[in-house]
Amino acid sequence: MTGEQKKRTRASRAQASGHKTVSIRDVAEAAGVSVATVSRALSADSESFQMRAETRRHVLETSAALGYRPNDLARALLQQRTSVLGVIVPDISNPYYPGMVRGIEDVASLAGYRIVLCNTDREPERLNRYLETLVKSRVDGVLIAGGAADTAIDVGILDQYNTKVVVVGRHGMHCPSVQVDNVAAGEAITAHLIALGHRRIAFAGGPESSRTMQDRVEGYRRALTAHRLAYDESLVRAGEFDEDSGYGAARALTRLPDPPTAVVSVNDRVAVGVLAALHDEGVPVPGRMSVTGFDDVSFSSFLRPKLTTVAVPTYEIGSTAARLLVDRIPAGRSEGASEEDEGAGESRDGATMLPTKVVVRDSSGPPA
C-alpha cells in the first residue's frame, strides 16, 4: 500500500469513527502529520511558517474532507486573541448611534474583526457589567461611545486585562478618543439665531451630567456673551435626549411671561418634541418661534418645517474610532505588553477632532 493510499485509509477511518465533532487530532491522524503541523497549516498566519506547499495543501484538503471546523474559543486561547471588538453605546434607539456603529462595523470587518454591541441605557452599573463581560471574554479591544462613561467605569479591570480602549466623546480616561467640538458647534448654531435677530433664545437640553449637554450649553452661553446678551437660567431646560423632554421643555417655555423667540435643541430628537409641542400650542415655526437641532440625523430634512441643525459626521466618527482601536491592537496579544506596544504619548491620549457644520433649513428665520 502506497503512502498516499495509507493517508486516504486514515481519513476514511476518521470519517467512519462516528465522531460528532472532528478534532484537530483527527485531522492530524488522517493526514499523517503532527498536531502542530495541522495547527500551523490552518493558522490565519500560515504563510509565515516554513512549510512545504504540498504539506499545507494536503492538510487543508484533509480537513475539508473531514468537515473540520476550528474551535474559535480554543484558537483564541492559543493565540491570545479573539478577533472580536466590544462596542458599548448608551442608547441604540437614539438615531445618532446607528450611523456610528455602521462606521465601526465596516472598518472592523475589513480588518478581520467582528463586533459585539452592548446597550447600557445610560446605567453605570450596566455599563460596568458589560465591560467586565467583554474583557473577561478576551475581546481584542473595546470602543466606548459617550464621553461621560469614564466617570462610572472601573478602569482597574481594563488595566488588569490590558484591554485596548478608544472612546467617542470628551472624556478623562487614559486612552485615545474621537470627538467633535461641541462647544464651538453650540456657539455656531446659537450665533446663527442671533444673526437672524433673535435676542431671547432658549436651550432645550438633555441630562445635566452629560458632557455633550454641558459642552453644547457652554457654546450657547458663549454665543450669548459674545453678543452681549444675558444668560437666563429660566430658558435652559435639562431633561433626557428624547422627544418627550423636548415636548415638555417647549410647553413650559411657551407658558413663560416673556417666552423666547427661538429654541436651540441639544439634539434632533429633542427638536422633534419641541416642534410637536409648538404645533399643539398653535405656535407657528419659524413665524413666532425658530427651532434648531443638533446631529443632523436622517429624518431632519423630512420634518416639516425642515430642521435647521448641526451636522455631525457620525459614520466618520465610528470609522475613525475603529481604525484607532484596530491600530492599537498588537499582532499578537500578550499579558505583559510594553508601554511602546500600547502607544504612549499623543497616540494614546490624543483626541482626533472631526468637523461639524451648521445646516440651515426652514425651521429658523427672523423673529416676528
Coordinates of N, CA and C in Angstrom, one line a residue, residues 170-348:
R170 N -15.8 63.5 24.6 CA -14.8 64.1 25.6 C -14.8 63.2 26.8
H171 N -13.6 63.0 27.4 CA -13.5 62.0 28.5 C -12.2 62.3 29.3
G172 N -12.0 61.6 30.4 CA -10.9 61.8 31.2 C -10.1 60.5 31.3
M173 N -10.3 59.5 30.5 CA -9.6 58.3 30.6 C -8.2 58.4 29.9
H174 N -7.4 57.4 30.2 CA -6.0 57.4 29.6 C -6.0 56.6 28.3
C175 N -6.7 57.1 27.3 CA -6.8 56.4 26.0 C -7.2 57.4 25.0
P176 N -7.0 57.0 23.7 CA -7.4 57.9 22.6 C -8.9 58.1 22.5
S177 N -9.3 59.2 21.8 CA -10.7 59.4 21.6 C -10.9 60.1 20.2
V178 N -12.2 60.0 19.8 CA -12.6 60.7 18.6 C -13.7 61.7 19.1
Q179 N -13.6 62.9 18.7 CA -14.5 63.9 19.2 C -14.9 64.9 18.2
V180 N -16.0 65.6 18.4 CA -16.3 66.9 17.7 C -16.3 68.0 18.8
D181 N -16.1 69.2 18.4 CA -16.0 70.3 19.3 C -17.4 70.8 19.5
N182 N -18.1 70.2 20.5 CA -19.5 70.6 20.9 C -19.6 72.0 21.4
V183 N -18.6 72.5 22.0 CA -18.7 73.9 22.5 C -18.7 74.9 21.3
A184 N -17.8 74.7 20.3 CA -17.8 75.5 19.1 C -19.1 75.4 18.3
A185 N -19.6 74.1 18.2 CA -20.8 73.9 17.5 C -22.0 74.5 18.1
G186 N -22.1 74.4 19.5 CA -23.2 75.1 20.2 C -23.1 76.6 20.0
E187 N -21.9 77.1 20.0 CA -21.8 78.6 19.8 C -22.2 78.9 18.4
A188 N -21.9 78.1 17.4 CA -22.2 78.4 16.0 C -23.7 78.4 15.7
I189 N -24.4 77.4 16.3 CA -25.8 77.4 16.0 C -26.6 78.5 16.7
T190 N -26.1 78.8 17.9 CA -26.7 80.0 18.6 C -26.4 81.3 17.9
A191 N -25.2 81.4 17.4 CA -24.9 82.7 16.7 C -25.7 82.8 15.4
H192 N -26.1 81.7 14.8 CA -27.0 81.7 13.6 C -28.3 82.4 14.0
L193 N -28.8 82.0 15.1 CA -30.1 82.6 15.5 C -30.0 84.0 15.9
I194 N -28.9 84.4 16.5 CA -28.6 85.8 16.9 C -28.5 86.6 15.6
A195 N -27.8 86.1 14.6 CA -27.7 86.8 13.3 C -29.0 87.0 12.7
L196 N -30.0 86.2 12.9 CA -31.3 86.4 12.4 C -32.1 87.4 13.1
G197 N -31.6 87.8 14.3 CA -32.3 88.9 15.0 C -32.8 88.5 16.4
H198 N -32.7 87.2 16.7 CA -33.3 86.7 18.0 C -32.4 87.2 19.2
R199 N -33.1 87.6 20.2 CA -32.4 88.1 21.4 C -32.8 87.3 22.6
R200 N -33.9 86.6 22.6 CA -34.3 85.8 23.7 C -34.4 84.3 23.2
I201 N -33.3 83.6 23.5 CA -33.1 82.3 22.9 C -33.0 81.2 24.1
A202 N -33.8 80.2 24.0 CA -33.9 79.1 25.0 C -33.0 77.9 24.6
F203 N -32.7 77.1 25.5 CA -32.0 75.8 25.2 C -32.7 74.7 25.8
A204 N -33.2 73.7 25.0 CA -33.8 72.5 25.4 C -32.8 71.4 25.4
G205 N -32.5 70.9 26.6 CA -31.3 70.0 26.7 C -31.6 68.6 27.2
G206 N -30.5 67.9 27.5 CA -30.5 66.6 28.0 C -30.1 66.5 29.4
P207 N -29.6 65.3 29.9 CA -29.1 65.2 31.3 C -28.0 66.2 31.6
E208 N -28.1 66.8 32.8 CA -27.1 67.7 33.2 C -25.7 67.1 33.4
S209 N -25.7 65.7 33.7 CA -24.5 65.0 33.9 C -23.7 64.7 32.6
S210 N -24.4 64.9 31.4 CA -23.8 64.5 30.1 C -22.8 65.6 29.7
R211 N -21.7 65.2 29.3 CA -20.7 66.1 28.8 C -21.1 66.7 27.5
T212 N -21.9 66.0 26.7 CA -22.4 66.6 25.5 C -23.3 67.7 25.8
M213 N -24.2 67.5 26.7 CA -25.1 68.6 27.2 C -24.3 69.8 27.7
Q214 N -23.3 69.5 28.6 CA -22.5 70.6 29.2 C -21.8 71.4 28.2
D215 N -21.2 70.7 27.2 CA -20.4 71.4 26.2 C -21.3 72.3 25.2
R216 N -22.5 71.7 24.9 CA -23.4 72.4 23.9 C -24.0 73.6 24.6
V217 N -24.3 73.5 25.9 CA -24.8 74.6 26.7 C -23.7 75.7 26.8
E218 N -22.5 75.2 27.0 CA -21.4 76.2 27.2 C -21.2 77.0 25.9
G219 N -21.3 76.3 24.7 CA -21.3 77.0 23.5 C -22.4 78.0 23.3
Y220 N -23.6 77.6 23.7 CA -24.8 78.5 23.7 C -24.5 79.8 24.6
R221 N -23.9 79.5 25.8 CA -23.7 80.6 26.7 C -22.6 81.6 26.1
R222 N -21.6 81.0 25.5 CA -20.5 81.8 24.9 C -21.0 82.7 23.8
A223 N -21.9 82.2 23.0 CA -22.5 83.0 21.9 C -23.3 84.2 22.5
L224 N -24.1 83.9 23.5 CA -24.8 85.0 24.1 C -23.9 86.1 24.7
T225 N -22.8 85.6 25.4 CA -21.9 86.6 26.0 C -21.2 87.4 24.9
A226 N -20.8 86.7 23.8 CA -20.1 87.4 22.7 C -20.9 88.5 22.1
H227 N -22.3 88.3 22.1 CA -23.2 89.3 21.5 C -23.9 90.1 22.6
R228 N -23.3 90.1 23.8 CA -23.8 91.0 24.9 C -25.2 90.7 25.2
L229 N -25.6 89.4 25.2 CA -27.0 89.0 25.6 C -26.9 88.3 26.9
A230 N -27.9 88.5 27.8 CA -27.9 87.9 29.1 C -28.2 86.4 29.0
Y231 N -27.5 85.7 29.9 CA -27.8 84.3 30.1 C -28.9 84.1 31.1
D232 N -30.0 83.6 30.7 CA -31.2 83.5 31.6 C -31.4 82.0 31.9
E233 N -31.1 81.6 33.2 CA -31.3 80.2 33.6 C -32.7 79.6 33.3
S234 N -33.7 80.5 33.4 CA -35.1 80.0 33.2 C -35.3 79.5 31.8
L235 N -34.4 79.9 30.9 CA -34.6 79.5 29.5 C -33.8 78.2 29.2
V236 N -33.1 77.7 30.1 CA -32.3 76.4 29.9 C -33.0 75.3 30.6
R237 N -33.5 74.4 29.8 CA -34.2 73.2 30.4 C -33.5 71.9 30.2
A238 N -33.1 71.3 31.3 CA -32.5 69.9 31.2 C -33.5 68.9 31.1
G239 N -33.1 67.7 30.7 CA -34.1 66.6 30.6 C -33.3 65.3 30.1
E240 N -33.9 64.7 29.1 CA -33.3 63.5 28.5 C -33.0 63.8 27.0
F241 N -32.3 62.9 26.3 CA -32.1 63.1 24.9 C -33.2 62.5 24.1
D242 N -34.5 62.9 24.4 CA -35.6 62.3 23.7 C -36.7 63.3 23.4
E243 N -37.7 62.8 22.6 CA -38.7 63.7 22.2 C -39.6 64.2 23.3
D244 N -39.8 63.3 24.3 CA -40.7 63.7 25.5 C -40.1 64.9 26.2
S245 N -38.7 64.9 26.4 CA -38.1 66.0 27.0 C -38.3 67.3 26.2
G246 N -38.1 67.2 24.9 CA -38.3 68.4 24.1 C -39.7 68.9 24.1
Y247 N -40.7 68.0 24.1 CA -42.1 68.4 24.2 C -42.4 69.1 25.5
G248 N -41.9 68.5 26.6 CA -42.1 69.2 27.9 C -41.4 70.5 28.1
A249 N -40.2 70.6 27.5 CA -39.5 71.9 27.6 C -40.2 73.0 26.8
A250 N -40.7 72.6 25.6 CA -41.3 73.7 24.8 C -42.6 74.1 25.4
R251 N -43.4 73.2 26.0 CA -44.7 73.6 26.6 C -44.4 74.5 27.8
A252 N -43.3 74.2 28.6 CA -43.0 75.1 29.7 C -42.5 76.5 29.2
L253 N -41.7 76.5 28.1 CA -41.2 77.8 27.6 C -42.3 78.7 27.0
T254 N -43.3 78.1 26.4 CA -44.4 78.9 25.8 C -45.3 79.5 26.9
R255 N -45.2 79.0 28.1 CA -46.0 79.5 29.2 C -45.3 80.5 30.1
L256 N -44.1 80.9 29.7 CA -43.3 81.9 30.5 C -44.0 83.3 30.2
P257 N -43.9 84.2 31.2 CA -44.5 85.5 30.9 C -43.8 86.2 29.7
D258 N -42.5 85.9 29.5 CA -41.8 86.5 28.4 C -41.1 85.3 27.6
P259 N -41.9 84.6 26.8 CA -41.4 83.4 26.1 C -40.3 83.8 25.1
P260 N -39.4 82.8 24.9 CA -38.3 83.0 23.9 C -38.9 83.1 22.5
T261 N -38.1 83.6 21.6 CA -38.4 83.6 20.1 C -37.7 82.5 19.4
A262 N -36.8 81.8 20.1 CA -36.0 80.7 19.4 C -35.6 79.7 20.4
V263 N -35.4 78.4 20.0 CA -35.0 77.3 20.9 C -33.9 76.6 20.2
V264 N -32.8 76.5 20.9 CA -31.7 75.6 20.5 C -31.9 74.2 21.2
S265 N -32.1 73.2 20.4 CA -32.3 71.8 21.0 C -30.9 71.1 21.0
V266 N -30.7 70.3 22.1 CA -29.5 69.6 22.3 C -29.2 68.5 21.3
N267 N -30.3 68.0 20.7 CA -30.2 67.1 19.6 C -31.5 67.1 18.7
D268 N -31.5 66.3 17.7 CA -32.6 66.4 16.8 C -33.9 65.7 17.3
R269 N -33.7 64.7 18.2 CA -34.8 64.0 18.8 C -35.6 65.0 19.7
V270 N -34.8 65.8 20.5 CA -35.4 66.8 21.4 C -36.1 67.9 20.5
A271 N -35.5 68.2 19.4 CA -36.1 69.2 18.5 C -37.5 68.7 17.9
V272 N -37.6 67.4 17.7 CA -38.9 66.8 17.2 C -39.9 67.1 18.3
G273 N -39.6 66.8 19.5 CA -40.5 67.1 20.6 C -40.9 68.6 20.7
V274 N -39.9 69.4 20.5 CA -40.2 70.9 20.6 C -41.2 71.3 19.5
L275 N -40.9 70.8 18.3 CA -41.8 71.1 17.1 C -43.2 70.6 17.4
A276 N -43.3 69.4 18.0 CA -44.7 68.8 18.2 C -45.4 69.7 19.3
A277 N -44.7 70.1 20.3 CA -45.4 70.9 21.3 C -45.8 72.3 20.8
L278 N -45.0 72.9 20.0 CA -45.3 74.2 19.4 C -46.5 74.0 18.4
H279 N -46.6 72.9 17.7 CA -47.7 72.6 16.9 C -49.0 72.5 17.7
D280 N -48.9 71.8 18.8 CA -50.1 71.6 19.7 C -50.5 72.9 20.3
E281 N -49.5 73.8 20.6 CA -49.8 75.1 21.2 C -50.2 76.2 20.2
G282 N -50.2 75.8 19.0 CA -50.6 76.8 17.9 C -49.5 77.8 17.7
V283 N -48.3 77.5 17.9 CA -47.2 78.5 17.7 C -46.5 78.1 16.4
P284 N -46.6 79.0 15.4 CA -46.0 78.7 14.1 C -44.5 78.8 14.1
V285 N -43.9 77.8 13.4 CA -42.4 77.8 13.2 C -42.1 77.9 11.8
P286 N -41.2 78.9 11.4 CA -40.5 79.8 12.3 C -41.2 81.1 12.6
G287 N -42.4 81.3 12.2 CA -43.1 82.6 12.3 C -43.0 83.2 13.7
R288 N -43.4 82.5 14.7 CA -43.3 83.0 16.1 C -42.2 82.4 16.9
M289 N -41.7 81.3 16.5 CA -40.5 80.7 17.2 C -39.7 79.9 16.3
S290 N -38.4 80.1 16.3 CA -37.5 79.3 15.5 C -37.0 78.1 16.3
V291 N -36.7 77.0 15.6 CA -36.2 75.8 16.3 C -35.0 75.3 15.6
T292 N -34.0 74.9 16.3 CA -32.8 74.3 15.7 C -32.5 72.9 16.5
G293 N -31.8 72.0 15.8 CA -31.5 70.8 16.4 C -30.0 70.6 16.4
F294 N -29.6 69.3 16.5 CA -28.1 69.0 16.6 C -28.0 67.6 16.2
D295 N -27.0 67.3 15.3 CA -26.6 66.0 14.8 C -26.9 65.7 13.4
D296 N -28.0 66.3 12.9 CA -28.5 66.1 11.5 C -28.7 64.7 11.2
V297 N -29.5 64.0 12.0 CA -29.8 62.6 11.8 C -30.7 62.5 10.5
S298 N -31.0 61.3 10.1 CA -31.6 61.0 8.8 C -33.0 61.7 8.6
F299 N -33.8 61.8 9.7 CA -35.1 62.4 9.5 C -35.2 63.9 9.5
S300 N -34.1 64.6 9.8 CA -34.1 66.0 10.0 C -34.6 66.8 8.8
S301 N -34.2 66.3 7.6 CA -34.7 67.0 6.4 C -36.1 66.6 5.9
F302 N -36.7 65.6 6.6 CA -38.0 65.2 6.2 C -39.1 65.7 7.2
L303 N -38.7 66.5 8.2 CA -39.6 67.1 9.1 C -40.2 68.3 8.4
R304 N -41.4 68.8 8.8 CA -42.0 70.0 8.3 C -42.3 70.9 9.4
P305 N -41.6 72.1 9.5 CA -40.6 72.5 8.5 C -39.3 71.7 8.6
K306 N -38.6 71.7 7.5 CA -37.3 71.0 7.6 C -36.4 71.7 8.7
L307 N -35.7 70.8 9.4 CA -35.0 71.3 10.6 C -33.6 71.8 10.3
T308 N -33.4 73.1 10.8 CA -32.1 73.6 10.9 C -31.3 72.9 12.0
T309 N -30.1 72.5 11.7 CA -29.4 71.7 12.7 C -27.9 71.8 12.5
V310 N -27.1 71.1 13.4 CA -25.7 71.0 13.2 C -25.4 69.6 12.7
A311 N -24.7 69.5 11.6 CA -24.3 68.2 11.0 C -23.1 67.7 11.7
V312 N -23.3 66.4 12.3 CA -22.2 65.7 13.0 C -21.8 64.5 12.1
P313 N -20.6 64.3 11.8 CA -20.3 63.1 10.9 C -20.2 61.8 11.7
T314 N -21.4 61.2 12.0 CA -21.4 60.1 12.8 C -20.7 58.9 12.2
Y315 N -20.9 58.6 10.9 CA -20.3 57.5 10.3 C -18.7 57.6 10.4
E316 N -18.2 58.8 10.1 CA -16.8 59.0 10.1 C -16.3 58.9 11.6
I317 N -17.1 59.3 12.5 CA -16.7 59.2 13.9 C -16.5 57.7 14.2
G318 N -17.4 56.9 13.8 CA -17.3 55.4 14.1 C -16.1 54.8 13.4
S319 N -16.0 55.1 12.1 CA -14.9 54.5 11.3 C -13.6 55.0 11.8
T320 N -13.4 56.2 12.1 CA -12.2 56.7 12.7 C -11.8 56.1 14.0
A321 N -12.8 56.0 14.9 CA -12.6 55.3 16.2 C -12.2 53.9 16.0
A322 N -12.8 53.2 15.1 CA -12.5 51.8 14.8 C -11.1 51.6 14.3
R323 N -10.7 52.5 13.4 CA -9.3 52.5 12.9 C -8.3 52.7 14.0
L324 N -8.6 53.7 14.9 CA -7.7 53.9 16.0 C -7.6 52.7 16.9
L325 N -8.7 52.0 17.2 CA -8.7 50.8 18.0 C -7.9 49.7 17.4
V326 N -8.2 49.4 16.1 CA -7.5 48.3 15.4 C -6.0 48.6 15.4
D327 N -5.6 49.8 15.2 CA -4.2 50.1 15.2 C -3.5 50.0 16.5
R328 N -4.3 50.0 17.6 CA -3.7 49.8 18.9 C -3.5 48.4 19.3
I329 N -4.2 47.5 18.6 CA -4.1 46.1 18.9 C -2.9 45.5 18.3
P330 N -1.9 44.9 19.1 CA -0.7 44.3 18.5 C -1.1 43.0 17.7
A331 N -0.1 42.6 16.9 CA -0.4 41.5 16.0 C -0.6 40.2 16.9
G332 N 0.1 40.1 18.0 CA 0.0 39.0 18.9 C -0.2 39.6 20.3
R333 N -1.3 39.4 20.9 CA -1.6 39.9 22.3 C -0.7 39.2 23.3
S334 N -0.3 40.0 24.3 CA 0.4 39.4 25.4 C 0.1 40.1 26.7
E335 N 0.1 39.4 27.8 CA -0.2 40.0 29.1 C 0.7 41.1 29.5
G336 N 2.0 40.9 29.1 CA 3.0 41.9 29.5 C 3.4 42.8 28.5
A337 N 2.4 43.5 27.8 CA 2.8 44.4 26.7 C 3.5 45.6 27.3
S338 N 4.5 46.1 26.5 CA 5.3 47.2 26.9 C 4.5 48.5 26.7
E339 N 5.1 49.6 27.2 CA 4.5 50.9 27.0 C 4.5 51.3 25.5
E340 N 5.5 50.8 24.8 CA 5.6 51.1 23.4 C 4.5 50.4 22.6
D341 N 4.2 49.1 23.1 CA 3.1 48.3 22.4 C 1.8 49.0 22.6
E342 N 1.5 49.7 23.7 CA 0.2 50.3 24.0 C 0.1 51.6 23.2
G343 N 1.2 52.2 22.9 CA 1.2 53.5 22.3 C 1.2 54.6 23.3
A344 N 2.4 55.2 23.5 CA 2.5 56.2 24.6 C 2.3 57.6 24.0
G345 N 2.1 58.5 24.9 CA 2.1 59.9 24.5 C 0.8 60.3 23.7
E346 N 1.0 61.1 22.7 CA -0.2 61.6 22.0 C -1.0 60.5 21.3
S347 N -0.4 59.5 20.8 CA -1.2 58.5 20.1 C -2.1 57.7 21.1
R348 N -1.7 57.7 22.4 CA -2.5 57.0 23.4 C -3.6 57.9 24.0

